[in-house]
Each structure stands twice: as structure tokens, then as C-alpha cells.
CSV table of C-alpha atoms in Angstrom, one decimal:
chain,number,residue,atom,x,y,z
A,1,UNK,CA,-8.0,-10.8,-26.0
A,2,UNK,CA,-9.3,-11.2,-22.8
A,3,UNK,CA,-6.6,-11.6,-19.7
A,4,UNK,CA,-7.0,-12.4,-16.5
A,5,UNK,CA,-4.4,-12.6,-13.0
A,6,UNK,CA,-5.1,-13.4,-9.3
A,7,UNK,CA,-2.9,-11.8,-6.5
A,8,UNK,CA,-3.6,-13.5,-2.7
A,9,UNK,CA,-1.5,-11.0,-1.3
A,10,UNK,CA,-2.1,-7.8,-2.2
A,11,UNK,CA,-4.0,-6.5,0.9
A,12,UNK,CA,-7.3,-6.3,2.5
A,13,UNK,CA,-6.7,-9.5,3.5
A,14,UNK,CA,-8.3,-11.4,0.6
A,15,UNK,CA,-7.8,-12.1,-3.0
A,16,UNK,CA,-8.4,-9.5,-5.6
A,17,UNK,CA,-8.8,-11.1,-9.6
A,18,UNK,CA,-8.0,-8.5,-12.3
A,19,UNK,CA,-9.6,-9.2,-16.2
A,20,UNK,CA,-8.9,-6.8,-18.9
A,21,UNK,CA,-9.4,-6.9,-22.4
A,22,UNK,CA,-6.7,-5.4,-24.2
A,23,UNK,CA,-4.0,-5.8,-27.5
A,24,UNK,CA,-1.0,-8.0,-26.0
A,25,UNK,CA,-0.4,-9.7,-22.8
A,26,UNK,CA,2.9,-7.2,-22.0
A,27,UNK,CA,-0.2,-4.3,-21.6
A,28,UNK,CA,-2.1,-6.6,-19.5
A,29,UNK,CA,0.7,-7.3,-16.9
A,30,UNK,CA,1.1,-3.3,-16.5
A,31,UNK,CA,-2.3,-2.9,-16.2
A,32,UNK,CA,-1.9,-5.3,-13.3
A,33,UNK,CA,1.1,-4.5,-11.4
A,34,UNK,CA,0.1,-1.0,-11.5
A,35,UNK,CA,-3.6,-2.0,-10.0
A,36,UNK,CA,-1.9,-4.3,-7.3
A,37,UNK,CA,0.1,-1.3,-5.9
A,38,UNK,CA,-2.8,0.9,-6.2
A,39,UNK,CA,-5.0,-1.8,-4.1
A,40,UNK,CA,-1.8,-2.2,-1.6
A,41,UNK,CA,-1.6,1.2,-0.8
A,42,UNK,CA,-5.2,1.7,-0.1
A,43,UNK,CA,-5.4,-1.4,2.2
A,44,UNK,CA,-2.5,0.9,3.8
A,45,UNK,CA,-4.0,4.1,4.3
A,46,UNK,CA,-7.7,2.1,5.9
A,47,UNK,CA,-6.2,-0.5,7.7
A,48,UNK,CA,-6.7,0.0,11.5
A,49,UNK,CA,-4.2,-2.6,13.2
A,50,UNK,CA,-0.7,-1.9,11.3
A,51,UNK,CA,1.6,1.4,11.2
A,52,UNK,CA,3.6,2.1,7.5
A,53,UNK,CA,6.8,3.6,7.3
A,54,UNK,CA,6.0,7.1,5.5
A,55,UNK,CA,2.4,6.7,6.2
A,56,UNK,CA,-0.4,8.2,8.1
A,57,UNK,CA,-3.5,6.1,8.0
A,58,UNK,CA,-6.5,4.9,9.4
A,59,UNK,CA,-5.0,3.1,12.7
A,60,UNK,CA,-2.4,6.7,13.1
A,61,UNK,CA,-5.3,8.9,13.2
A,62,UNK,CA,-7.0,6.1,15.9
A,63,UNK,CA,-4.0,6.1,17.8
A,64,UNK,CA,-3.9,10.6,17.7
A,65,UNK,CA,-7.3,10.1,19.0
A,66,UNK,CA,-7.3,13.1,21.6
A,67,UNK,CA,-3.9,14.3,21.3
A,68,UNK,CA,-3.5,15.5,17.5
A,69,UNK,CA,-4.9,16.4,14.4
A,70,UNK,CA,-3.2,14.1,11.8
A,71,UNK,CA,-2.1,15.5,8.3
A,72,UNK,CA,-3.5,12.3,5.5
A,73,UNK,CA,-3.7,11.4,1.8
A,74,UNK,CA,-6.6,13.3,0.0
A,75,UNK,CA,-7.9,9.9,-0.7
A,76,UNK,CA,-8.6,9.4,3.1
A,77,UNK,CA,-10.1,12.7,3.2
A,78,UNK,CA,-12.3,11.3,0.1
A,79,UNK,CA,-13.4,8.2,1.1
A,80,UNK,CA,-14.6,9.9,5.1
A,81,UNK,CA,-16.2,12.5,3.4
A,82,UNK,CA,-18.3,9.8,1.3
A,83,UNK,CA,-18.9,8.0,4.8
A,84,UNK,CA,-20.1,10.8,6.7
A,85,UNK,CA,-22.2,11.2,3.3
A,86,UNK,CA,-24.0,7.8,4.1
A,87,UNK,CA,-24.3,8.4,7.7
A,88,UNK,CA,-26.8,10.8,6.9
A,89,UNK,CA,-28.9,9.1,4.1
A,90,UNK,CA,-28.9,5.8,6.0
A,91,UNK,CA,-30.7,7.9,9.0
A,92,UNK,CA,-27.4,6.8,10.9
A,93,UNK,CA,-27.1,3.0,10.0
A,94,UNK,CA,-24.0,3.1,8.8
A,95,UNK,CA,-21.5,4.4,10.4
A,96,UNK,CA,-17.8,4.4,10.6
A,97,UNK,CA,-17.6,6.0,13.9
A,98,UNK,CA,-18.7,2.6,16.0
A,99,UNK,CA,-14.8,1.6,16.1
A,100,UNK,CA,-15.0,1.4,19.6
A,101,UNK,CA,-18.2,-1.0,19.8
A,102,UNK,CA,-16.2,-2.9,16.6
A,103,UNK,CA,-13.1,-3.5,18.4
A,104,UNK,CA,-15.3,-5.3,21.1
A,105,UNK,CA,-17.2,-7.5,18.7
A,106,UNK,CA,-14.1,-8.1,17.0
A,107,UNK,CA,-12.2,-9.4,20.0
A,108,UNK,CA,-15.1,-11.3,21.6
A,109,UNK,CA,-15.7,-13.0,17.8
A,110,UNK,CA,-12.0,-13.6,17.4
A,111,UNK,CA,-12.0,-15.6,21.0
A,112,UNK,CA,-15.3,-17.5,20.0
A,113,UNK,CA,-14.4,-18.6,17.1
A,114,UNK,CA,-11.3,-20.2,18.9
A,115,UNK,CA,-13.3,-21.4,21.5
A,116,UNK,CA,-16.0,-23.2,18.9
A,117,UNK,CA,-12.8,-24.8,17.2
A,118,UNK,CA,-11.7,-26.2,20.2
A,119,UNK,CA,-15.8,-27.4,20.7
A,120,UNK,CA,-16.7,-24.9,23.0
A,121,UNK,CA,-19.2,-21.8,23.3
A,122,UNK,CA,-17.9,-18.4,22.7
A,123,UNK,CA,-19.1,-15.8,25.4
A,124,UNK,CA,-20.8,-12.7,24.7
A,125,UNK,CA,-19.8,-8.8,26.0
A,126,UNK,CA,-22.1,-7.4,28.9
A,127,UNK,CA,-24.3,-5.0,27.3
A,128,UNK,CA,-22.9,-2.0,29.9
A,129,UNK,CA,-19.5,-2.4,27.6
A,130,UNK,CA,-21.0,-2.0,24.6
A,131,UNK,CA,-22.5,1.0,26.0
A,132,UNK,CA,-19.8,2.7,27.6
A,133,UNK,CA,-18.0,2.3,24.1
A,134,UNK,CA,-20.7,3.2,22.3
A,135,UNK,CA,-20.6,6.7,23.7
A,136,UNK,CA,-17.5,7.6,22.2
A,137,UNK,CA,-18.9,7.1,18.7
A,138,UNK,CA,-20.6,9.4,16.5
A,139,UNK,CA,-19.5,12.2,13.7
A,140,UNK,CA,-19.4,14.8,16.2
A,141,UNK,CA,-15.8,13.3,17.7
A,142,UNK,CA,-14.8,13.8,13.6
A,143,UNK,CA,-13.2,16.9,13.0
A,144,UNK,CA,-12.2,17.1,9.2
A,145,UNK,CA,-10.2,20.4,8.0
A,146,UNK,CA,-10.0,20.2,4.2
A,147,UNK,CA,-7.3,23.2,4.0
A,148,UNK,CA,-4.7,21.6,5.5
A,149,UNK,CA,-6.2,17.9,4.8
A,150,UNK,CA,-6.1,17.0,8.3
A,151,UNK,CA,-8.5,14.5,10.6
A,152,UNK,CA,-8.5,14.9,14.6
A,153,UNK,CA,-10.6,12.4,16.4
A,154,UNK,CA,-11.4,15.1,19.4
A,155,UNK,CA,-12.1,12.2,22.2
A,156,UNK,CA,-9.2,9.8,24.0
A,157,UNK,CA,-11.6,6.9,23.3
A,158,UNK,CA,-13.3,7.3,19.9
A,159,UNK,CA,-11.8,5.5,16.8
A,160,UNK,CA,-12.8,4.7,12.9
A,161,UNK,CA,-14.0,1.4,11.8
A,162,UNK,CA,-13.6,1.2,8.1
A,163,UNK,CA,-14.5,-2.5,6.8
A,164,UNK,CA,-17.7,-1.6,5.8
A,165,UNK,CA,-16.5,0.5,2.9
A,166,UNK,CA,-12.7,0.0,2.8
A,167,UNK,CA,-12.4,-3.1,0.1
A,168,UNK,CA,-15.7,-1.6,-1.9
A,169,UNK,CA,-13.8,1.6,-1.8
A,170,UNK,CA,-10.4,0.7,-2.9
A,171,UNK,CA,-12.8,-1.9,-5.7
A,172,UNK,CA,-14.2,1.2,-7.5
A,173,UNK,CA,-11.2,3.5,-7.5
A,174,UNK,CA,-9.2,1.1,-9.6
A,175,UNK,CA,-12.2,0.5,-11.9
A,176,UNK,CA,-12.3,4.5,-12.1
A,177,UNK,CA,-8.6,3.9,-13.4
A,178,UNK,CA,-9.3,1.5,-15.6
A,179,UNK,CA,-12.0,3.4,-17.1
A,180,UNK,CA,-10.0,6.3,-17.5
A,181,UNK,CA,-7.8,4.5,-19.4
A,182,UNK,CA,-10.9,3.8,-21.6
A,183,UNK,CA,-10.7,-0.4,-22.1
A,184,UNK,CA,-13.0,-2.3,-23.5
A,185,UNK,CA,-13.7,-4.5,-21.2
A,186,UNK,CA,-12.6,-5.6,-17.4
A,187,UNK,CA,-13.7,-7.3,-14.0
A,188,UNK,CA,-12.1,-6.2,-10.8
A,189,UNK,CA,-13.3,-8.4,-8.0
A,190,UNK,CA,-11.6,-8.0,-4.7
A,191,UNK,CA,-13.0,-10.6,-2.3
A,192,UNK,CA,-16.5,-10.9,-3.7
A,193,UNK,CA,-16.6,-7.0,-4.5
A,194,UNK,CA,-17.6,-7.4,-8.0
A,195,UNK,CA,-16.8,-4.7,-10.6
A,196,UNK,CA,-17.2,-4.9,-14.3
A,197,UNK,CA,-16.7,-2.5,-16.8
A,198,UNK,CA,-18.8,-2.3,-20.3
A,199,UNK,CA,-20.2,-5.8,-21.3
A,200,UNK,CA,-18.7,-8.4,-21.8
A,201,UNK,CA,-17.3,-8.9,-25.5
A,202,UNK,CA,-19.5,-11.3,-26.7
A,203,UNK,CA,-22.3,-9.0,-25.9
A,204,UNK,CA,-23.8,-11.7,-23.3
A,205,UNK,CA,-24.9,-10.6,-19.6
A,206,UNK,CA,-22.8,-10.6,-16.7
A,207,UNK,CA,-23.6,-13.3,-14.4
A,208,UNK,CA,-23.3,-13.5,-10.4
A,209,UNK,CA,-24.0,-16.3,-8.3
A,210,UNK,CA,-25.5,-15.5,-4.7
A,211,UNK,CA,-25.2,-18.0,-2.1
A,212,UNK,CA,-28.3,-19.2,-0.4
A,213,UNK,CA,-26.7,-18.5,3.4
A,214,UNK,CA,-29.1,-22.0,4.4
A,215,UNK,CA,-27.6,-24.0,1.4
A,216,UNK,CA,-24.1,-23.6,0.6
A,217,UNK,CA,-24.6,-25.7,-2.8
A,218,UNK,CA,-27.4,-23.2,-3.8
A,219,UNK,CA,-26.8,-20.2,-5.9
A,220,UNK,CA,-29.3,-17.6,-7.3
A,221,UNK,CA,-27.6,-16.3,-10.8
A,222,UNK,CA,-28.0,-12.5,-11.3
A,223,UNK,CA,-27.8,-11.4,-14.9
A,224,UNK,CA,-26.8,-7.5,-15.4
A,225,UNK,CA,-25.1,-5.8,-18.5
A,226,UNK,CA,-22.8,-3.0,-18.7
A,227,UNK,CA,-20.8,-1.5,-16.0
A,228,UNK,CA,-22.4,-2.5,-12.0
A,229,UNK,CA,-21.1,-3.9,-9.3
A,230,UNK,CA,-22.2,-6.9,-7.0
A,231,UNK,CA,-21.5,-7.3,-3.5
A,232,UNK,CA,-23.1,-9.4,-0.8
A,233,UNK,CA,-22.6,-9.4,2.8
A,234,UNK,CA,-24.3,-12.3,5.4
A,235,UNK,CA,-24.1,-13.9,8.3
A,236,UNK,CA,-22.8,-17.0,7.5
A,237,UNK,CA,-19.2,-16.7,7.5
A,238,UNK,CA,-17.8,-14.4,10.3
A,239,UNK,CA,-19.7,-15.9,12.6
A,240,UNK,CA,-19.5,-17.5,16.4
A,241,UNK,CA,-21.8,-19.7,18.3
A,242,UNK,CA,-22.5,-18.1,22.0
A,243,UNK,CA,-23.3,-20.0,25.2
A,244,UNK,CA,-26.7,-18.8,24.8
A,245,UNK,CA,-26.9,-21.6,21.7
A,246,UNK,CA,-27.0,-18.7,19.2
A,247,UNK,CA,-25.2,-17.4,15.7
A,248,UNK,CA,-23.2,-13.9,16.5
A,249,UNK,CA,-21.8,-12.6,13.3
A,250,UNK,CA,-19.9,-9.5,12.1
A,251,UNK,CA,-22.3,-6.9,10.9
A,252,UNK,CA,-23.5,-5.0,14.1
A,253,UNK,CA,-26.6,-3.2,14.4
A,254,UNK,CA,-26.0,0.7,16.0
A,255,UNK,CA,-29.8,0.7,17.1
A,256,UNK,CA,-28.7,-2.8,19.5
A,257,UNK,CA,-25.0,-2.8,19.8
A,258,UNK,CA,-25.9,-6.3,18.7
A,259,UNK,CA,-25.2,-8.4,15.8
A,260,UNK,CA,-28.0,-7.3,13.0
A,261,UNK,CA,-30.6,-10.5,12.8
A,262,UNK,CA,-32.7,-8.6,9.8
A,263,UNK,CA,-31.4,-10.6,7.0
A,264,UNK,CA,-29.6,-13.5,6.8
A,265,UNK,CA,-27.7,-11.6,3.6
A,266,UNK,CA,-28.3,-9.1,1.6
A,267,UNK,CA,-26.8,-8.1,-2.0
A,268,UNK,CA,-26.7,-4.7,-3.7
A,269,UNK,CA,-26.6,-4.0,-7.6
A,270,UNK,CA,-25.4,-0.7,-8.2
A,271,UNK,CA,-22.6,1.0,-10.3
A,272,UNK,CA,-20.0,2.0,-7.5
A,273,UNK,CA,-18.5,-0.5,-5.3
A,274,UNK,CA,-18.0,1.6,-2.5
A,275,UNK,CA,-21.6,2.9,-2.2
């Protein structure tokens, strides 16, 4: 039989929906508590803006940034080493390292989107900002030590920006559970990041639907079998309108210090959530 549970607040700030496919309902529910305190203590160690008692995460090593190497979990170790990893093959796209540029954006988009509430335009940072903060980033303010599992961000200003990974991340470790535990048959999706594992039981497809970012009653259906995952990311949702008349959204470009304009989404099919 085929279960299924929906938690709103265990972390990333989003829902996460759990199906399994398993012998009683009493195996289900500790599948699922166990996967919900996995999920919560990831969206612990990556999370930026909030201290733990007992833990050192993303925002303690942002806040040691030029004062101390900070001893973390292996799985933060993990999941920077798999960044740094994509840094490279994306020629420097993406790139966790742009905390300080983030933290801009974020603040001016917080503050417009307030503004466009209350019917007014949101205003934009001056470029010379964006610049001066975008000369603390880069992998050479990362020191890693794998020995003593330490990370030391070696300037004052630099910091790590991990929501481009973090939920897709966290996604694909509890899937890796899951598939150690060797079930027939399950479905993480935490805020849109789609996992499945195996097909589904009746041997039919799995099917996604992808927004059309012009049409919000539009969807293009995706059809995929066996273990993937699905994740989309656009435009059209974290988004502010400027003085200038324009869309600013959340995905920022490292070549402009500007919102990326490319796309209006894109979607990616591949087996782990985090890549």
C-alpha cells in the first residue's frame, strides 16, 4: 500500500510530502518521523539567518568569517565539497561564495516586495554595492581542512549563500535513506524538489507538471520512469517590480551582479536532487 504525509513545518521554509510504499501504516509513520528530523536538521546545519543550541552551521561559520576556523558536521563538509565541485564545471556560474552580493538582493527584494504591496516601486542597489560586495566572494576566501573537518572563511566580509543547493541537497539525502532501506516505491518532494524512487507500482510513468511562467493555468506534463528528480526554478515568484518598470527576481547572475534575464524558467531531469 501506498502512504503518503505532508509536514508544513519541518524546515526550509516550505512543505516537504513523503510517499512510501510499504507493509502497514505503523512502518510508514517511522519512515516519516524519522525523514522529518533528518530534513530538520539539515535545514539546521544550511540555514544562514538562525543560531542552534549544540550546532555549528551555515550562518556560525558566516559569522567566524575572519576570526576562526569553525569545527562542522561531515555532512557540511559534503555538501561544500559538492559546491566547489560545480563551481568548476559550471565555468563559475554557480557559486555559493556570492553571500555577500545575496544578502543585498535579498534585502533590496524583501523591501520591494513590501513596497509593491503597499502599490509602490521597489528600488534597486547602485551597482558600486554590488561590486564592493562582490569582491569578497570567490572559493579562494574558502579554506576547508578535511582532518579536523573544519571551514574558515579567511575574509571579515565574505559569507556562504546556500539556497541554490540546500533544499535539493537535504531532497536527495533522504531519498539516499530511503533507498538504503530498499522500498519499493516513494516520492520525496520538498517544495517542488521532486524525488521518486523506482516506478510507480502500477508500472505507469511518473508525471510532472511545469508551469508556463506567462500562464499560470498552463502546465507542460513531463513523463519519466524509474528513479529522477524534477526541479524547476523561474522568475515568477520571488520577484519585485523596480522604479525602472521592470521584474527583479531571485536568481542572480555572477557575470552582472544582476538578476539572470536568460530564461524565464528552466527545469532539470536528472537522478540527484542536489546536482
Amino acid at each position: 500500500t501506498v502512504y503518503k504525509n505532508l509536514s508544513l513545518t519541518a524546515g526550509f521554509d516550505t512543505f516537504i510530502e513523503i510517499q512510501i510504499a510499504t507493509t502497514s501504516e505503523e512502518k510508514f509513520n517511522n519512515y516519516y518521523e524519522d525523514l522529518l528530523k533528518e530534513f530538520s536538521y539539515y535545514n539546521q546545519l544550511f540555514d544562514i539567518y538562525h543560531t542552534y543550541d549544540g550546532i555549528n552551521n551555515l550562518k556560525t561559520i558566516n559569522d567566524s568569517a575572519g576570526i576562526a576556523a569553525v569545527e562542522v558536521d561531515q555532512k557540511i563538509i559534503d555538501m561544500l565539497t559538492l559546491c566547489k565541485e560545480f563551481y568548476e564545471l559550471t565555468d563559475h556560474e554557480f557559486d555559493i561564495t556570492m553571500g555577500p552580493v545575496l544578502k543585498i538582493w535579498h534585502q533590496y527584494r524583501e523591501d520591494g516586495i513590501m513596497s509593491n504591496s503597499e502599490g509602490k516601486y521597489g528600488s534597486l542597489p547602485p551597482i558600486e554595492k554590488l561590486e564592493t560586495a562582490y569582491a569578497c566572494t570567490g572559493w579562494d576566501k574558502v579554506e576547508i581542512n578535511d582532518e579536523d573537518n573544519t571551514v574558515y572563511l579567511n575574509q571579515e566580509c565574505a559569507s556562504l549563500d546556500v539556497g541554490g543547493v540546500a533544499k535539493g541537497y537535504a531532497t536527495e539525502m533522504l531519498a539516499n535513506k530511503l533507498e538504503e532501506e530498499n522500498v519499493k516505491m516513494a516520492v520525496v518532494n520538498a517544495g517542488g524538489n521532486n524525488r521518486t524512487i523506482n516506478s510507480k507500482l502500477s508500472g505507469d510513468p511518473w508525471v510532472v507538471g511545469i508551469q508556463d511562467p506567462s500562464d499560470s493555468g498552463s502546465l507542460l506534463a513531463i513523463k519519466k520512469q524509474g528513479s529522477s528528480s524534477f526541479v524547476t526554478s523561474g522568475d515568477y515568484q520571488r520577484f519585485y517590480i523596480a522604479e525602472d518598470g521592470n521584474s527583479y527576481n531571485h536568481i542572480i547572475d555572477p557575470k552582472t551582479l544582476y538578476p539572470a534575464t536568460n530564461f524565464r524558467s528552466v527545469s532539470v531531469f536528472t537522478k540527484n536532487s542536489a546536482i
